[in-house]
mmCIF file with all atom_site columns, C-alpha atoms in Angstrom:
data_model
loop_
_atom_site.group_PDB
_atom_site.id
_atom_site.type_symbol
_atom_site.label_atom_id
_atom_site.label_alt_id
_atom_site.label_comp_id
_atom_site.label_asym_id
_atom_site.label_entity_id
_atom_site.label_seq_id
_atom_site.pdbx_PDB_ins_code
_atom_site.Cartn_x
_atom_site.Cartn_y
_atom_site.Cartn_z
_atom_site.occupancy
_atom_site.B_iso_or_equiv
_atom_site.pdbx_formal_charge
_atom_site.auth_seq_id
_atom_site.auth_comp_id
_atom_site.auth_asym_id
_atom_site.auth_atom_id
_atom_site.pdbx_PDB_model_num
ATOM 1   C CA . SER E 1 1   ? 37.318 -250.414 36.363 1.00 47.00 ? 1   SER E CA 1
ATOM 2   C CA . LEU E 1 2   ? 38.979 -247.928 38.650 1.00 49.00 ? 2   LEU E CA 1
ATOM 3   C CA . THR E 1 3   ? 39.440 -248.667 42.286 1.00 49.00 ? 3   THR E CA 1
ATOM 4   C CA . SER E 1 4   ? 40.058 -246.056 44.835 1.00 49.00 ? 4   SER E CA 1
ATOM 5   C CA . CYS E 1 5   ? 42.820 -246.385 47.317 1.00 51.00 ? 5   CYS E CA 1
ATOM 6   C CA . SER E 1 6   ? 41.993 -245.144 50.751 1.00 50.00 ? 6   SER E CA 1
ATOM 7   C CA . PRO E 1 7   ? 44.837 -243.891 52.863 1.00 53.00 ? 7   PRO E CA 1
ATOM 8   C CA . PRO E 1 8   ? 46.171 -246.368 55.373 1.00 53.00 ? 8   PRO E CA 1
ATOM 9   C CA . ALA E 1 9   ? 44.223 -246.327 58.601 1.00 51.00 ? 9   ALA E CA 1
ATOM 10  C CA . LYS E 1 10  ? 45.815 -244.181 61.213 1.00 54.00 ? 10  LYS E CA 1
ATOM 11  C CA . HIS E 1 11  ? 46.620 -246.392 64.186 1.00 51.00 ? 11  HIS E CA 1
ATOM 12  C CA . GLN E 1 12  ? 47.865 -245.215 67.450 1.00 55.00 ? 12  GLN E CA 1
ATOM 13  C CA . ALA E 1 13  ? 51.605 -245.661 67.758 1.00 64.00 ? 13  ALA E CA 1
ATOM 14  C CA . ARG E 1 14  ? 52.704 -247.661 70.759 1.00 74.00 ? 14  ARG E CA 1
ATOM 15  C CA . LYS E 1 15  ? 54.121 -245.375 73.430 1.00 83.00 ? 15  LYS E CA 1
ATOM 16  C CA . MET E 1 16  ? 57.876 -245.705 73.507 1.00 88.00 ? 16  MET E CA 1
ATOM 17  C CA . LEU E 1 17  ? 59.324 -247.239 76.625 1.00 93.00 ? 17  LEU E CA 1
ATOM 18  C CA . MET E 1 18  ? 62.735 -246.692 78.187 1.00 96.00 ? 18  MET E CA 1
ATOM 19  C CA . THR E 1 19  ? 63.501 -250.361 77.552 1.00 96.00 ? 19  THR E CA 1
ATOM 20  C CA . ASP E 1 20  ? 63.128 -249.672 73.855 1.00 96.00 ? 20  ASP E CA 1
ATOM 21  C CA . VAL E 1 21  ? 66.297 -247.519 74.141 1.00 96.00 ? 21  VAL E CA 1
ATOM 22  C CA . LEU E 1 22  ? 68.068 -248.691 77.303 1.00 97.00 ? 22  LEU E CA 1
ATOM 23  C CA . SER E 1 23  ? 68.855 -252.077 78.873 1.00 97.00 ? 23  SER E CA 1
ATOM 24  C CA . ALA E 1 24  ? 66.225 -253.189 81.396 1.00 97.00 ? 24  ALA E CA 1
ATOM 25  C CA . GLU E 1 25  ? 69.051 -254.660 83.530 1.00 98.00 ? 25  GLU E CA 1
ATOM 26  C CA . ASP E 1 26  ? 70.959 -251.374 83.546 1.00 98.00 ? 26  ASP E CA 1
ATOM 27  C CA . ILE E 1 27  ? 67.782 -249.489 84.574 1.00 98.00 ? 27  ILE E CA 1
ATOM 28  C CA . GLN E 1 28  ? 67.119 -251.957 87.428 1.00 98.00 ? 28  GLN E CA 1
ATOM 29  C CA . ASN E 1 29  ? 70.709 -251.723 88.672 1.00 98.00 ? 29  ASN E CA 1
ATOM 30  C CA . ALA E 1 30  ? 70.611 -247.908 88.604 1.00 98.00 ? 30  ALA E CA 1
ATOM 31  C CA . LEU E 1 31  ? 67.185 -247.775 90.386 1.00 97.00 ? 31  LEU E CA 1
ATOM 32  C CA . LYS E 1 32  ? 68.538 -250.104 93.115 1.00 97.00 ? 32  LYS E CA 1
ATOM 33  C CA . ALA E 1 33  ? 71.612 -247.925 93.561 1.00 98.00 ? 33  ALA E CA 1
ATOM 34  C CA . PHE E 1 34  ? 69.467 -244.885 94.184 1.00 97.00 ? 34  PHE E CA 1
ATOM 35  C CA . GLN E 1 35  ? 66.490 -246.410 95.993 1.00 96.00 ? 35  GLN E CA 1
ATOM 36  C CA . ASP E 1 36  ? 67.161 -244.596 99.233 1.00 96.00 ? 36  ASP E CA 1
ATOM 37  C CA . PRO E 1 37  ? 65.684 -241.100 99.580 1.00 94.00 ? 37  PRO E CA 1
ATOM 38  C CA . GLY E 1 38  ? 68.298 -238.450 99.223 1.00 95.00 ? 38  GLY E CA 1
ATOM 39  C CA . SER E 1 39  ? 70.774 -240.719 97.380 1.00 96.00 ? 39  SER E CA 1
ATOM 40  C CA . PHE E 1 40  ? 70.073 -239.639 93.785 1.00 97.00 ? 40  PHE E CA 1
ATOM 41  C CA . ASN E 1 41  ? 73.007 -238.456 91.745 1.00 96.00 ? 41  ASN E CA 1
ATOM 42  C CA . HIS E 1 42  ? 71.908 -237.609 88.183 1.00 95.00 ? 42  HIS E CA 1
ATOM 43  C CA . LYS E 1 43  ? 75.370 -237.941 86.642 1.00 96.00 ? 43  LYS E CA 1
ATOM 44  C CA . LYS E 1 44  ? 75.923 -241.429 88.097 1.00 97.00 ? 44  LYS E CA 1
ATOM 45  C CA . PHE E 1 45  ? 72.360 -242.509 87.342 1.00 98.00 ? 45  PHE E CA 1
ATOM 46  C CA . PHE E 1 46  ? 72.516 -241.480 83.716 1.00 96.00 ? 46  PHE E CA 1
ATOM 47  C CA . GLU E 1 47  ? 75.897 -243.164 83.338 1.00 97.00 ? 47  GLU E CA 1
ATOM 48  C CA . MET E 1 48  ? 74.567 -246.346 84.991 1.00 98.00 ? 48  MET E CA 1
ATOM 49  C CA . VAL E 1 49  ? 71.598 -246.614 82.631 1.00 98.00 ? 49  VAL E CA 1
ATOM 50  C CA . GLY E 1 50  ? 73.935 -246.231 79.644 1.00 97.00 ? 50  GLY E CA 1
ATOM 51  C CA . LEU E 1 51  ? 73.086 -242.770 78.354 1.00 97.00 ? 51  LEU E CA 1
ATOM 52  C CA . LYS E 1 52  ? 76.760 -241.921 77.761 1.00 94.00 ? 52  LYS E CA 1
ATOM 53  C CA . LYS E 1 53  ? 76.921 -244.610 75.090 1.00 95.00 ? 53  LYS E CA 1
ATOM 54  C CA . LYS E 1 54  ? 73.812 -243.540 73.216 1.00 97.00 ? 54  LYS E CA 1
ATOM 55  C CA . THR E 1 55  ? 73.493 -241.681 69.899 1.00 97.00 ? 55  THR E CA 1
ATOM 56  C CA . GLU E 1 56  ? 71.955 -238.236 69.634 1.00 97.00 ? 56  GLU E CA 1
ATOM 57  C CA . LYS E 1 57  ? 68.818 -239.805 68.251 1.00 97.00 ? 57  LYS E CA 1
ATOM 58  C CA . GLU E 1 58  ? 68.558 -242.243 71.163 1.00 97.00 ? 58  GLU E CA 1
ATOM 59  C CA . LEU E 1 59  ? 69.100 -239.393 73.656 1.00 96.00 ? 59  LEU E CA 1
ATOM 60  C CA . GLY E 1 60  ? 66.264 -237.516 71.964 1.00 96.00 ? 60  GLY E CA 1
ATOM 61  C CA . GLN E 1 61  ? 64.022 -240.609 72.363 1.00 96.00 ? 61  GLN E CA 1
ATOM 62  C CA . VAL E 1 62  ? 64.821 -240.741 76.088 1.00 96.00 ? 62  VAL E CA 1
ATOM 63  C CA . PHE E 1 63  ? 64.125 -236.965 76.407 1.00 96.00 ? 63  PHE E CA 1
ATOM 64  C CA . HIS E 1 64  ? 60.806 -237.447 74.589 1.00 95.00 ? 64  HIS E CA 1
ATOM 65  C CA . ILE E 1 65  ? 59.786 -240.139 77.155 1.00 95.00 ? 65  ILE E CA 1
ATOM 66  C CA . LEU E 1 66  ? 60.827 -237.926 80.111 1.00 95.00 ? 66  LEU E CA 1
ATOM 67  C CA . ASP E 1 67  ? 59.012 -234.897 78.651 1.00 95.00 ? 67  ASP E CA 1
ATOM 68  C CA . GLN E 1 68  ? 55.596 -236.261 79.501 1.00 93.00 ? 68  GLN E CA 1
ATOM 69  C CA . ASP E 1 69  ? 53.648 -233.214 78.373 1.00 95.00 ? 69  ASP E CA 1
ATOM 70  C CA . GLN E 1 70  ? 55.790 -232.831 75.222 1.00 94.00 ? 70  GLN E CA 1
ATOM 71  C CA . SER E 1 71  ? 56.526 -229.177 76.012 1.00 96.00 ? 71  SER E CA 1
ATOM 72  C CA . GLY E 1 72  ? 60.157 -229.468 74.997 1.00 96.00 ? 72  GLY E CA 1
ATOM 73  C CA . PHE E 1 73  ? 61.278 -229.023 78.618 1.00 95.00 ? 73  PHE E CA 1
ATOM 74  C CA . ILE E 1 74  ? 61.535 -231.255 81.688 1.00 94.00 ? 74  ILE E CA 1
ATOM 75  C CA . GLU E 1 75  ? 59.524 -229.376 84.274 1.00 94.00 ? 75  GLU E CA 1
ATOM 76  C CA . GLU E 1 76  ? 59.935 -229.852 88.012 1.00 92.00 ? 76  GLU E CA 1
ATOM 77  C CA . GLU E 1 77  ? 56.955 -232.187 88.287 1.00 92.00 ? 77  GLU E CA 1
ATOM 78  C CA . GLU E 1 78  ? 58.373 -234.377 85.512 1.00 95.00 ? 78  GLU E CA 1
ATOM 79  C CA . LEU E 1 79  ? 61.754 -234.264 87.196 1.00 94.00 ? 79  LEU E CA 1
ATOM 80  C CA . LYS E 1 80  ? 60.132 -235.401 90.448 1.00 96.00 ? 80  LYS E CA 1
ATOM 81  C CA . SER E 1 81  ? 58.915 -238.557 88.776 1.00 96.00 ? 81  SER E CA 1
ATOM 82  C CA . LEU E 1 82  ? 62.024 -239.091 86.657 1.00 95.00 ? 82  LEU E CA 1
ATOM 83  C CA . LEU E 1 83  ? 62.853 -242.490 88.191 1.00 97.00 ? 83  LEU E CA 1
ATOM 84  C CA . LYS E 1 84  ? 59.276 -243.645 87.536 1.00 96.00 ? 84  LYS E CA 1
ATOM 85  C CA . SER E 1 85  ? 59.764 -242.750 83.879 1.00 95.00 ? 85  SER E CA 1
ATOM 86  C CA . PHE E 1 86  ? 62.552 -245.361 83.746 1.00 96.00 ? 86  PHE E CA 1
ATOM 87  C CA . ALA E 1 87  ? 60.515 -248.058 85.506 1.00 95.00 ? 87  ALA E CA 1
ATOM 88  C CA . ALA E 1 88  ? 57.152 -248.158 87.284 1.00 94.00 ? 88  ALA E CA 1
ATOM 89  C CA . GLU E 1 89  ? 58.778 -249.196 90.563 1.00 94.00 ? 89  GLU E CA 1
ATOM 90  C CA . GLY E 1 90  ? 61.012 -246.117 90.637 1.00 96.00 ? 90  GLY E CA 1
ATOM 91  C CA . ARG E 1 91  ? 60.500 -243.677 93.492 1.00 96.00 ? 91  ARG E CA 1
ATOM 92  C CA . ASP E 1 92  ? 59.669 -239.975 93.453 1.00 97.00 ? 92  ASP E CA 1
ATOM 93  C CA . LEU E 1 93  ? 62.673 -237.680 93.913 1.00 97.00 ? 93  LEU E CA 1
ATOM 94  C CA . SER E 1 94  ? 62.655 -235.488 96.961 1.00 95.00 ? 94  SER E CA 1
ATOM 95  C CA . PRO E 1 95  ? 62.553 -231.686 96.587 1.00 94.00 ? 95  PRO E CA 1
ATOM 96  C CA . SER E 1 96  ? 66.258 -231.455 97.498 1.00 93.00 ? 96  SER E CA 1
ATOM 97  C CA . GLU E 1 97  ? 67.075 -234.021 94.782 1.00 95.00 ? 97  GLU E CA 1
ATOM 98  C CA . THR E 1 98  ? 65.159 -232.140 92.098 1.00 92.00 ? 98  THR E CA 1
ATOM 99  C CA . LYS E 1 99  ? 66.961 -228.951 92.963 1.00 86.00 ? 99  LYS E CA 1
ATOM 100 C CA . ALA E 1 100 ? 70.466 -230.445 93.018 1.00 71.00 ? 100 ALA E CA 1
#
């Protein structure tokens, strides 16, 4: 007798987390370093979380997490909550920090 094979059930993929790509310890250390309003320095922050050592694929994964609406761009509202994208306890960036 013939049996039909149904396609595998589509299951919702787990949302990727920053800690899937970056070290939780590095993220925590970077968040602590820039916890004070006005202190954010994107170059130092990205270096501290280990982005300089990541592959192009891993950088794409981080961008995908930051690009919350999946538009292909990091808009100002997403930039404002950038630190929260790395960890829930991150703070919002100030307007001057998002324009820097």
